[in-house]
PDB file of C-alpha atoms in Angstrom:
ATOM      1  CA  UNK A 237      41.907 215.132  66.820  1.00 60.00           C
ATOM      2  CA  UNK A 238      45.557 216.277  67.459  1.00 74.00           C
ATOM      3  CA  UNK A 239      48.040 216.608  65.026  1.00 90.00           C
ATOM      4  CA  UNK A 240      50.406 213.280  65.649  1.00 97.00           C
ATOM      5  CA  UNK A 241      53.826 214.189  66.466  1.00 98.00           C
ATOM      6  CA  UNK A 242      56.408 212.519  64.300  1.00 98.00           C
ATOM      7  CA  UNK A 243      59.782 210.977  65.174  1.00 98.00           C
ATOM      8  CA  UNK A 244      62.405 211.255  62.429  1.00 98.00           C
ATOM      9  CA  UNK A 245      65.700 209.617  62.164  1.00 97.00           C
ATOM     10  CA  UNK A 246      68.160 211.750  60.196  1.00 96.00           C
ATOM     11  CA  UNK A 247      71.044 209.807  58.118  1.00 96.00           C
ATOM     12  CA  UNK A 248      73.916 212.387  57.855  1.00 92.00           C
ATOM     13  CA  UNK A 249      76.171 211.271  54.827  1.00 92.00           C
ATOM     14  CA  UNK A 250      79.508 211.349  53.816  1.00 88.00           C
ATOM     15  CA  UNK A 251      81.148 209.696  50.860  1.00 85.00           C
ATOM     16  CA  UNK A 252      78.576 207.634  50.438  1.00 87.00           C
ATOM     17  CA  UNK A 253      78.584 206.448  54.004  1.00 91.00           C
ATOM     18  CA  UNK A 254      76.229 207.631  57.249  1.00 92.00           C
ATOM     19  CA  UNK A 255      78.477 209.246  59.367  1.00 90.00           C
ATOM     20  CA  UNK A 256      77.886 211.111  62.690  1.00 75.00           C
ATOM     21  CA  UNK A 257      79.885 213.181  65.312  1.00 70.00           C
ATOM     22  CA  UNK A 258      79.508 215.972  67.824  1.00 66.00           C
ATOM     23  CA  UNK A 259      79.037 219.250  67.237  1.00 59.00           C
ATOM     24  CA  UNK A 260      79.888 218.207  63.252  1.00 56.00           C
ATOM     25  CA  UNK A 261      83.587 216.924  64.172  1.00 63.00           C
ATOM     26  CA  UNK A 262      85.378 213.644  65.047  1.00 67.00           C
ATOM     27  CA  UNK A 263      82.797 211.399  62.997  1.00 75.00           C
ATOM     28  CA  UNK A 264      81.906 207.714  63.004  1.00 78.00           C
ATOM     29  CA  UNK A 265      80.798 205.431  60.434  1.00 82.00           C
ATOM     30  CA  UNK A 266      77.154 204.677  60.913  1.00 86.00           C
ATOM     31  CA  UNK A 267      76.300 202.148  58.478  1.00 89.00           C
ATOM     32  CA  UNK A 268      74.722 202.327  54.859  1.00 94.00           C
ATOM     33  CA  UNK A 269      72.562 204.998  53.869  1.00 95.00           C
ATOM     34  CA  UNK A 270      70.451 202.554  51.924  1.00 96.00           C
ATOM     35  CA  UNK A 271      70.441 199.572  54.771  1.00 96.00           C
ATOM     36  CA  UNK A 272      69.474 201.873  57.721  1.00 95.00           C
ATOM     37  CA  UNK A 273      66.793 203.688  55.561  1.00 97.00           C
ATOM     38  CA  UNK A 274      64.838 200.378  54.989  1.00 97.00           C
ATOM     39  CA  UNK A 275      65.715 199.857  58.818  1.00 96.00           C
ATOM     40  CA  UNK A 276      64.106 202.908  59.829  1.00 97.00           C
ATOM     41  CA  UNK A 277      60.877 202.605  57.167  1.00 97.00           C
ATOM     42  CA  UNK A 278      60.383 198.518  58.678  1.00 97.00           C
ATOM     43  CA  UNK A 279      61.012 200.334  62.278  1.00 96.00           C
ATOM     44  CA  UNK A 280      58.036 202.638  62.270  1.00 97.00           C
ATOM     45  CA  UNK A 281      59.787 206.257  61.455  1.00 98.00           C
ATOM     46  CA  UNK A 282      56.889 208.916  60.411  1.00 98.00           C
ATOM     47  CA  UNK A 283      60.042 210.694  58.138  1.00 98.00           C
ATOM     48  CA  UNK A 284      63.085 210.520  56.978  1.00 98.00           C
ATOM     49  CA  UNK A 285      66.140 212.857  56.759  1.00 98.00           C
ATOM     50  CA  UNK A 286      68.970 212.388  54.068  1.00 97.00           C
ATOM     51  CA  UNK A 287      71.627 215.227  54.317  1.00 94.00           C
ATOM     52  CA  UNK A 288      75.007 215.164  52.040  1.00 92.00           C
ATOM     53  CA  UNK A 289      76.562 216.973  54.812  1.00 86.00           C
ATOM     54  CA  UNK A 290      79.980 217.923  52.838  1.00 82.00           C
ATOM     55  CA  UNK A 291      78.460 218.440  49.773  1.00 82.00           C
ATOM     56  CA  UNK A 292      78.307 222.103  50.432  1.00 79.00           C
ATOM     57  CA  UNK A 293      82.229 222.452  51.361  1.00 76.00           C
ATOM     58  CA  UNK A 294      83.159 220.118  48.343  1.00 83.00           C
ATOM     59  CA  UNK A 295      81.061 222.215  46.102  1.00 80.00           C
ATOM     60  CA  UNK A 296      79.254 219.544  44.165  1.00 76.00           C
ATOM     61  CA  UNK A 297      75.708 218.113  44.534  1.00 76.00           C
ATOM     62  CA  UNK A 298      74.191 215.880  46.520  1.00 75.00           C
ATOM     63  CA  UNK A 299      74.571 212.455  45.162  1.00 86.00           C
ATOM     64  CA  UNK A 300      71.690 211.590  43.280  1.00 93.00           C
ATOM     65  CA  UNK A 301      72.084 207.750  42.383  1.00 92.00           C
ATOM     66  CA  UNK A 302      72.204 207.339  46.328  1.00 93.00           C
ATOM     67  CA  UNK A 303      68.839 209.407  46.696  1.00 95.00           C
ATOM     68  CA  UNK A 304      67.284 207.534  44.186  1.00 96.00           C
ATOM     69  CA  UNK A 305      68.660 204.112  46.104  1.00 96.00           C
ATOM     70  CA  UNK A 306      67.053 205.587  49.583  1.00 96.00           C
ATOM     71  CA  UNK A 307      63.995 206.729  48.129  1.00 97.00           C
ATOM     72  CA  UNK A 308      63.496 202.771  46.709  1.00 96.00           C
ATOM     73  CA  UNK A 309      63.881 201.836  50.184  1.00 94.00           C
ATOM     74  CA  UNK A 310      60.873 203.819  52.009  1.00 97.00           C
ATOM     75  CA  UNK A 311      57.345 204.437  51.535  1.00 96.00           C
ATOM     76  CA  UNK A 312      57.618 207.173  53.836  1.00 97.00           C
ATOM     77  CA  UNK A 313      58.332 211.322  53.003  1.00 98.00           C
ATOM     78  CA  UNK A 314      61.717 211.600  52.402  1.00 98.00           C
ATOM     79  CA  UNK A 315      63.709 214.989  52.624  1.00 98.00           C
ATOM     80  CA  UNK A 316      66.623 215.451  51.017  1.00 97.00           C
ATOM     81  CA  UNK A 317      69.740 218.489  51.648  1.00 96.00           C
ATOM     82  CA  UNK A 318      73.108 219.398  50.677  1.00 93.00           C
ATOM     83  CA  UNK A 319      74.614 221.488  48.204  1.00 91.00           C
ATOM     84  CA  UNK A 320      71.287 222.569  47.238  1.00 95.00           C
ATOM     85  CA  UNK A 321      72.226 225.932  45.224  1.00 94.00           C
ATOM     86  CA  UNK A 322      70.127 226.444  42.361  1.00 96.00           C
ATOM     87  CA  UNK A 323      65.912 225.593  41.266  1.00 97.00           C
ATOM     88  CA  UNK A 324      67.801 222.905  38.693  1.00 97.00           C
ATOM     89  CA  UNK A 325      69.300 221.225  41.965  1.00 96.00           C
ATOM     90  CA  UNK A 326      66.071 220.672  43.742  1.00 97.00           C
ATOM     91  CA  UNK A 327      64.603 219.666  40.366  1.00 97.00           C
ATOM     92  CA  UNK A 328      66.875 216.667  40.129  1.00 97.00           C
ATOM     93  CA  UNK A 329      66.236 215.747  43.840  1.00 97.00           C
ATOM     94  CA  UNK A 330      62.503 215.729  43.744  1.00 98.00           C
ATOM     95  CA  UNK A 331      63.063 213.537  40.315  1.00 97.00           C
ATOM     96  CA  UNK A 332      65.422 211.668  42.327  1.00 96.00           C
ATOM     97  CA  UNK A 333      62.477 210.478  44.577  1.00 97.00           C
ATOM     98  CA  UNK A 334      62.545 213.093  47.567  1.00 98.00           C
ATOM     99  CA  UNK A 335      59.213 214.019  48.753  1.00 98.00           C
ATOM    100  CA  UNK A 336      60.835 217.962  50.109  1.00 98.00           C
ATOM    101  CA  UNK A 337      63.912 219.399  49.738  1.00 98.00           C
ATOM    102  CA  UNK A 338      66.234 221.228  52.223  1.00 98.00           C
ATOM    103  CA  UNK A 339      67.996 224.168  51.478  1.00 97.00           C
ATOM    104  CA  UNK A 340      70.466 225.911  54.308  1.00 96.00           C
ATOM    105  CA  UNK A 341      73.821 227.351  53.075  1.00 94.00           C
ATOM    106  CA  UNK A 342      72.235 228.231  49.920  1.00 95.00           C
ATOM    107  CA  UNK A 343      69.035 229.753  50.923  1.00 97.00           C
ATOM    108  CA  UNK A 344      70.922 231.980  53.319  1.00 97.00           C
ATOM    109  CA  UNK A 345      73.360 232.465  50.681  1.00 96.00           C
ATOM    110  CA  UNK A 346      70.427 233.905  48.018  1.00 97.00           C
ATOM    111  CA  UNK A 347      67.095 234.330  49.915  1.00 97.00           C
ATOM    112  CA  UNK A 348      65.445 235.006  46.833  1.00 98.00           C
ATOM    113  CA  UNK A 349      66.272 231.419  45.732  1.00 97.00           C
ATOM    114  CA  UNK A 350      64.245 229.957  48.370  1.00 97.00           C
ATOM    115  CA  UNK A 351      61.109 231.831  46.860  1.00 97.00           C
ATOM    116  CA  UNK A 352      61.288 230.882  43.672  1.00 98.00           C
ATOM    117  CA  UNK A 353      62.018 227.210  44.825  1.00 98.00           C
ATOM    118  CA  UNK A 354      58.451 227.657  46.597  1.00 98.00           C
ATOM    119  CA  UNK A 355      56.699 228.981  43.867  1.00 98.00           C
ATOM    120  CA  UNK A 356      57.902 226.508  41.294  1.00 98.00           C
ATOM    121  CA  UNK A 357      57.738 223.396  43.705  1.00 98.00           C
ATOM    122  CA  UNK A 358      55.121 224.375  45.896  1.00 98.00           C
ATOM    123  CA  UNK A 359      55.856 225.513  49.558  1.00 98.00           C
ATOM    124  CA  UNK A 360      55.074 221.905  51.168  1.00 97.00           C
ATOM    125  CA  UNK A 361      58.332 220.829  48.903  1.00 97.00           C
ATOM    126  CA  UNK A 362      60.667 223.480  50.582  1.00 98.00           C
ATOM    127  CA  UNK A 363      61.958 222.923  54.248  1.00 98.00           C
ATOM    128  CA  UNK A 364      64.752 225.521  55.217  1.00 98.00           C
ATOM    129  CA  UNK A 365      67.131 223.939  57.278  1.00 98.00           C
ATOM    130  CA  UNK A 366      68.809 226.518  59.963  1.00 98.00           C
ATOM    131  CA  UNK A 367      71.990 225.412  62.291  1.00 97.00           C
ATOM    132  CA  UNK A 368      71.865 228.121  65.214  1.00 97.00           C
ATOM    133  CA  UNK A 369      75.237 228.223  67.634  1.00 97.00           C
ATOM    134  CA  UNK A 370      74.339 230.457  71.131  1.00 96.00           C
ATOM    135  CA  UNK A 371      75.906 233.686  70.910  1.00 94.00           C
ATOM    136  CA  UNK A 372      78.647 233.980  73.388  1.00 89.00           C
ATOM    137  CA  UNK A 373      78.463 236.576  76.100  1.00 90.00           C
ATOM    138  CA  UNK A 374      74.985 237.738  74.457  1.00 91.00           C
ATOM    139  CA  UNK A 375      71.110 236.448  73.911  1.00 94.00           C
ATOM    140  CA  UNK A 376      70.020 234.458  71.108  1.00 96.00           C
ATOM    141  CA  UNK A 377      71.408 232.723  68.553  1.00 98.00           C
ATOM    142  CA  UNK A 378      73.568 232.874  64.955  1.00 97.00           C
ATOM    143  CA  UNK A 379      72.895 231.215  62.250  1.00 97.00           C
ATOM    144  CA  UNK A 380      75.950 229.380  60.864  1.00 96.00           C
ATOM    145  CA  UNK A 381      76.461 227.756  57.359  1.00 93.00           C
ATOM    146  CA  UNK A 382      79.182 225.818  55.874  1.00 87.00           C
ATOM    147  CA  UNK A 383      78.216 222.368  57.493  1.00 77.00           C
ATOM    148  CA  UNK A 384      78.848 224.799  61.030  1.00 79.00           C
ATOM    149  CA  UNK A 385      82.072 226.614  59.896  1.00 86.00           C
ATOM    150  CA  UNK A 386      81.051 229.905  58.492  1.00 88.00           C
ATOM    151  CA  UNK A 387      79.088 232.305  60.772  1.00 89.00           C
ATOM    152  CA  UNK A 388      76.054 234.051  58.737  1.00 91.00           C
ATOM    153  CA  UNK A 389      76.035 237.045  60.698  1.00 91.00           C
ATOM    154  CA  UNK A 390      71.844 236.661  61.123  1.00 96.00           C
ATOM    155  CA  UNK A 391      69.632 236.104  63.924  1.00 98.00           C
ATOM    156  CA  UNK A 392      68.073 232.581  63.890  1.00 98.00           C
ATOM    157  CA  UNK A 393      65.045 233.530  65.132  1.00 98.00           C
ATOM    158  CA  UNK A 394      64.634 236.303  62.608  1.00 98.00           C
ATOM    159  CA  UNK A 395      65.642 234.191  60.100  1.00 98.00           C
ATOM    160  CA  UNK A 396      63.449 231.766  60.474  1.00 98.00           C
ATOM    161  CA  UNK A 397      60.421 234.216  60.465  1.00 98.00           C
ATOM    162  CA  UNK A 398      61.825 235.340  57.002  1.00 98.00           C
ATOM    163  CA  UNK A 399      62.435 232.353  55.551  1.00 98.00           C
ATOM    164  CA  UNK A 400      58.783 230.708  56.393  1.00 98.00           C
ATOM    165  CA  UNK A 401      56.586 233.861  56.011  1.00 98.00           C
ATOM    166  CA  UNK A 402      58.292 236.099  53.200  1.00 97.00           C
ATOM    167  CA  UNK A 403      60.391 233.802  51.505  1.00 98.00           C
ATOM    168  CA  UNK A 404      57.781 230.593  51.377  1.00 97.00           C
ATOM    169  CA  UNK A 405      59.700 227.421  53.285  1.00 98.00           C
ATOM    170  CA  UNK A 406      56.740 225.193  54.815  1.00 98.00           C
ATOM    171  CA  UNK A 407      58.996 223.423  57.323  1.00 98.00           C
ATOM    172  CA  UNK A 408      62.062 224.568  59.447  1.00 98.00           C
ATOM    173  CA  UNK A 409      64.576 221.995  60.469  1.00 98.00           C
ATOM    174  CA  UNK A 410      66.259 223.409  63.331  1.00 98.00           C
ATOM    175  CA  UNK A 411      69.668 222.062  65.124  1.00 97.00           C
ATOM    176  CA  UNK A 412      71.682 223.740  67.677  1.00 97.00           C
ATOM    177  CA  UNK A 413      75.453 223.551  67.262  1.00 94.00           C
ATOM    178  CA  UNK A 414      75.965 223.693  70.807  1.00 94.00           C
ATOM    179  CA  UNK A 415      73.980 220.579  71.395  1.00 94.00           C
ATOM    180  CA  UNK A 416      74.637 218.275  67.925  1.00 90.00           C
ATOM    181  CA  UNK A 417      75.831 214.844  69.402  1.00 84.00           C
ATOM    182  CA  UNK A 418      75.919 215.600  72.799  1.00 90.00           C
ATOM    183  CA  UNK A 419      72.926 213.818  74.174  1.00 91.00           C
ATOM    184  CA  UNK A 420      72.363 216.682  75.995  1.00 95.00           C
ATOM    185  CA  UNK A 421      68.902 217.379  75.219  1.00 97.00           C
ATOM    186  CA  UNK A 422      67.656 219.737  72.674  1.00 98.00           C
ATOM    187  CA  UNK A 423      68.206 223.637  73.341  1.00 98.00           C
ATOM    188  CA  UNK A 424      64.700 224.182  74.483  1.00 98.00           C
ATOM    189  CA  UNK A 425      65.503 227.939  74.596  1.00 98.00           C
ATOM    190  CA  UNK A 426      66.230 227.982  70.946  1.00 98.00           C
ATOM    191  CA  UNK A 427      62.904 225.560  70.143  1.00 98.00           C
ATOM    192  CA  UNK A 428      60.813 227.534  71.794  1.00 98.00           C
ATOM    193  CA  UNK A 429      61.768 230.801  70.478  1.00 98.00           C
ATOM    194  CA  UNK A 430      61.255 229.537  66.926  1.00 98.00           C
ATOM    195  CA  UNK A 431      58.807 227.846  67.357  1.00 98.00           C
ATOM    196  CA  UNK A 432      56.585 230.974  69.176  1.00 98.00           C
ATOM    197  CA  UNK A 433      58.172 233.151  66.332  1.00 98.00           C
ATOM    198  CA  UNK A 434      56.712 231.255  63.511  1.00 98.00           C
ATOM    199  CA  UNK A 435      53.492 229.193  62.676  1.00 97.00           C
ATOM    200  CA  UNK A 436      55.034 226.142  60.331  1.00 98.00           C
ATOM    201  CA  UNK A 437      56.028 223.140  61.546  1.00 98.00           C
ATOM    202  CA  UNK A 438      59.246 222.925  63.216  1.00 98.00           C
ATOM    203  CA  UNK A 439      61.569 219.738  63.554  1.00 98.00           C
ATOM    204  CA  UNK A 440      63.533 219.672  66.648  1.00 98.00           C
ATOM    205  CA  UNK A 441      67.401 218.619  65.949  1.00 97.00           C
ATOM    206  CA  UNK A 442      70.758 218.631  68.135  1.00 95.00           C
ATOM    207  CA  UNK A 443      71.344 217.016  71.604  1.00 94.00           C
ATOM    208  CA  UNK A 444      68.208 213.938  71.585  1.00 95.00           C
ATOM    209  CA  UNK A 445      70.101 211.539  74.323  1.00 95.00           C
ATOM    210  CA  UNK A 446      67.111 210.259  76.525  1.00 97.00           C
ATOM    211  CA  UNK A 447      63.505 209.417  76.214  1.00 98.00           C
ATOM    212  CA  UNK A 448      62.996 212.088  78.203  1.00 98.00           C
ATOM    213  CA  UNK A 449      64.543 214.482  75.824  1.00 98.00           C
ATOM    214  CA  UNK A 450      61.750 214.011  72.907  1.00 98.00           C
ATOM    215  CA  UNK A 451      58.923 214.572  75.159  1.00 98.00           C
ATOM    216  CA  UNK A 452      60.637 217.955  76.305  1.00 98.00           C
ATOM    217  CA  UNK A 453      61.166 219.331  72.700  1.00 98.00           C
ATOM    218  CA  UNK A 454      57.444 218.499  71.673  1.00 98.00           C
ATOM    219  CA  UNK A 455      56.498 219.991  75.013  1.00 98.00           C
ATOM    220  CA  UNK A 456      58.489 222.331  76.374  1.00 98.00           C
ATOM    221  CA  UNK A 457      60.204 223.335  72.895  1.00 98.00           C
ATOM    222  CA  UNK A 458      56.673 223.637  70.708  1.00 98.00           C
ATOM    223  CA  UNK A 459      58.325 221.193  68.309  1.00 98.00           C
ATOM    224  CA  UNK A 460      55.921 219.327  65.325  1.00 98.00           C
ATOM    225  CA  UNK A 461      58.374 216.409  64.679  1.00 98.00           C
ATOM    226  CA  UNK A 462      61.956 215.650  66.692  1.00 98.00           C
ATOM    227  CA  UNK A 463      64.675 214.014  65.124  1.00 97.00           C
ATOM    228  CA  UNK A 464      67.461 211.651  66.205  1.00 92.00           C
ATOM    229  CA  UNK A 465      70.701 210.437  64.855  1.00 92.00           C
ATOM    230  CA  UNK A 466      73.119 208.637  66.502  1.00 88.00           C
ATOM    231  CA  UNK A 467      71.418 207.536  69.305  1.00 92.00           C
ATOM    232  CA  UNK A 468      69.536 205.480  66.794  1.00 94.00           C
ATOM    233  CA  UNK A 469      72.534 204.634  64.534  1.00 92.00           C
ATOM    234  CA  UNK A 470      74.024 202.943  67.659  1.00 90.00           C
ATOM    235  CA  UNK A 471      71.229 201.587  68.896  1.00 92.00           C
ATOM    236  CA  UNK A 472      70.768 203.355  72.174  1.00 94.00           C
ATOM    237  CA  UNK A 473      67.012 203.783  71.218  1.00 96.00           C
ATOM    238  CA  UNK A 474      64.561 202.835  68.828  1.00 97.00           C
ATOM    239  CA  UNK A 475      61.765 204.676  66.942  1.00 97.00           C
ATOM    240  CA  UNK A 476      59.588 201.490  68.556  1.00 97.00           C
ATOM    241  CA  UNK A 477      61.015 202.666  72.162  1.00 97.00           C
ATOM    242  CA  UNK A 478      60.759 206.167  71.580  1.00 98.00           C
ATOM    243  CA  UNK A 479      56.689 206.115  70.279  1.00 98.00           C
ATOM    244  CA  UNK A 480      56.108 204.210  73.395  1.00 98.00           C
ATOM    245  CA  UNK A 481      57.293 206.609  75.664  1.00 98.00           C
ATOM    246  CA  UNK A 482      55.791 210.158  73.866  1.00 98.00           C
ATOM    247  CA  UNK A 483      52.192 207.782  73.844  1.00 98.00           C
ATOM    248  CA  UNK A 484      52.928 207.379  77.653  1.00 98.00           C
ATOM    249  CA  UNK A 485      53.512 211.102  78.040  1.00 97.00           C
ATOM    250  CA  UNK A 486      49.647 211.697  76.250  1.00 97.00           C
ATOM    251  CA  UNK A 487      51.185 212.535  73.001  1.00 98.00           C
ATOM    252  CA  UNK A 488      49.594 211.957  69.863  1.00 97.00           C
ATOM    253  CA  UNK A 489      51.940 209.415  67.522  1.00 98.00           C
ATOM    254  CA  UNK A 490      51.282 207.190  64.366  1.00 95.00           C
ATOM    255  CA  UNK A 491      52.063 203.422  65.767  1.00 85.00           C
TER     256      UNK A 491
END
């Protein structure tokens, strides 16, 4: 039997508060982090995503009573990222009530902290979360930290490879820059070359606008799960709405 695919909604946060933009600027209030998590849980989501996306700039912690509020609210896995710098901070997450743990900036930052994450935690705890931007003028794609301000100065692709196979991360969370918000559609260019690259699961973020869109990612792009943010925030789509369609399509989903 195949795999079922699994649709994720993704609550970006900001002083307390689900925000979202494009391309991580000019961002809206979304609603509660709490409300919209027992939303998506009643709604049908396989996942869910909980990133303190200025955490890392403000250089403090994701905010743990918050976690622990979300986690109350859903019986489903529940990852949890942002300002994730040291084994102690994805201690008091998991304790906090997240099932895995996300580590970008940071895991760039100090490799090695990544692999001793996974061999403390296990690798199933440990999802590396890479934001690519499309080199200009040349193939491929940068890796970029700093909630999308600071270029790394890596390949994605290669980093991805290192991350999962030397360095232990059982999940990649990928977004493209170019796409974040737009509605655009994922960078299927970017998906697949991860996704051919390496042999964990990959979650497909940046650009979801139509139905259509999630089938291509899972298709096209080689993608495990996709994600989705605003269009569900807003209530463009549903998680109902989008299972339907990826069951029409012949793809395997958890109703």
């Amino acid at each position: 039997m195949a795999v079922a695919k699994r649709v994720i909604p993704c609550l970006d946060v900001a002083d307390g508060r689900v925000v979202k933009g494009t391309q991580f600027q000019d961002l809206r209030d979304a609603g509660d982090p709490v409300e919209l998590a027992a939303f998506y849980d009643r709604e049908g989501a396989d996942e869910l995503i909980y990133l303190d996306i200025t955490a890392t700039l403000e250089g403090r912690k994701a905010t743990l009573d918050v976690v622990s509020q979300v986690a109350e609210q859903v019986f489903i896995p529940l990852t949890v990222g942002g300002g994730v710098r040291t084994e102690a901070d994805v201690n008091d997450l998991l304790r906090a009530g997240a099932d895995k743990v996300g580590l970008n900036s940071g895991a760039v930052r100090d490799p090695a902290l990544l692999e001793r994450c996974a061999d403390r935690f296990g690798t199933q705890c440990m999802v590396v979360a890479i934001d690519a931007r499309r080199r200009a003028g040349a193939p491929g794609w940068d890796v970029v930290i700093d909630a999308g301000r600071t270029s790394a100065g890596r390949d994605a692709v290669e980093w991805a490879v290192e991350a999962t196979t030397q360095r232990g991360a059982g999940e990649i969370l990928l977004t493209s820059m170019d796409r974040d918000g737009t509605g655009n559609g994922y960078d299927l260019g970017l998906l697949h070359a991860v996704t051919s690259a390496t042999t964990v699961p990959v979650i497909a973020s940046g650009g979801a606008g139509t139905l259509a869109h999630f089938a291509e990612g899972l298709t096209q792009g080689g993608a495990d799960a996709v994600l989705a943010a605003s269009r569900l925030h807003f209530g463009d789509l549903s998680i109902r709405q989008i299972k339907a369609y990826l069951a029409t399509e012949g793809l395997e989903v958890r109703t």
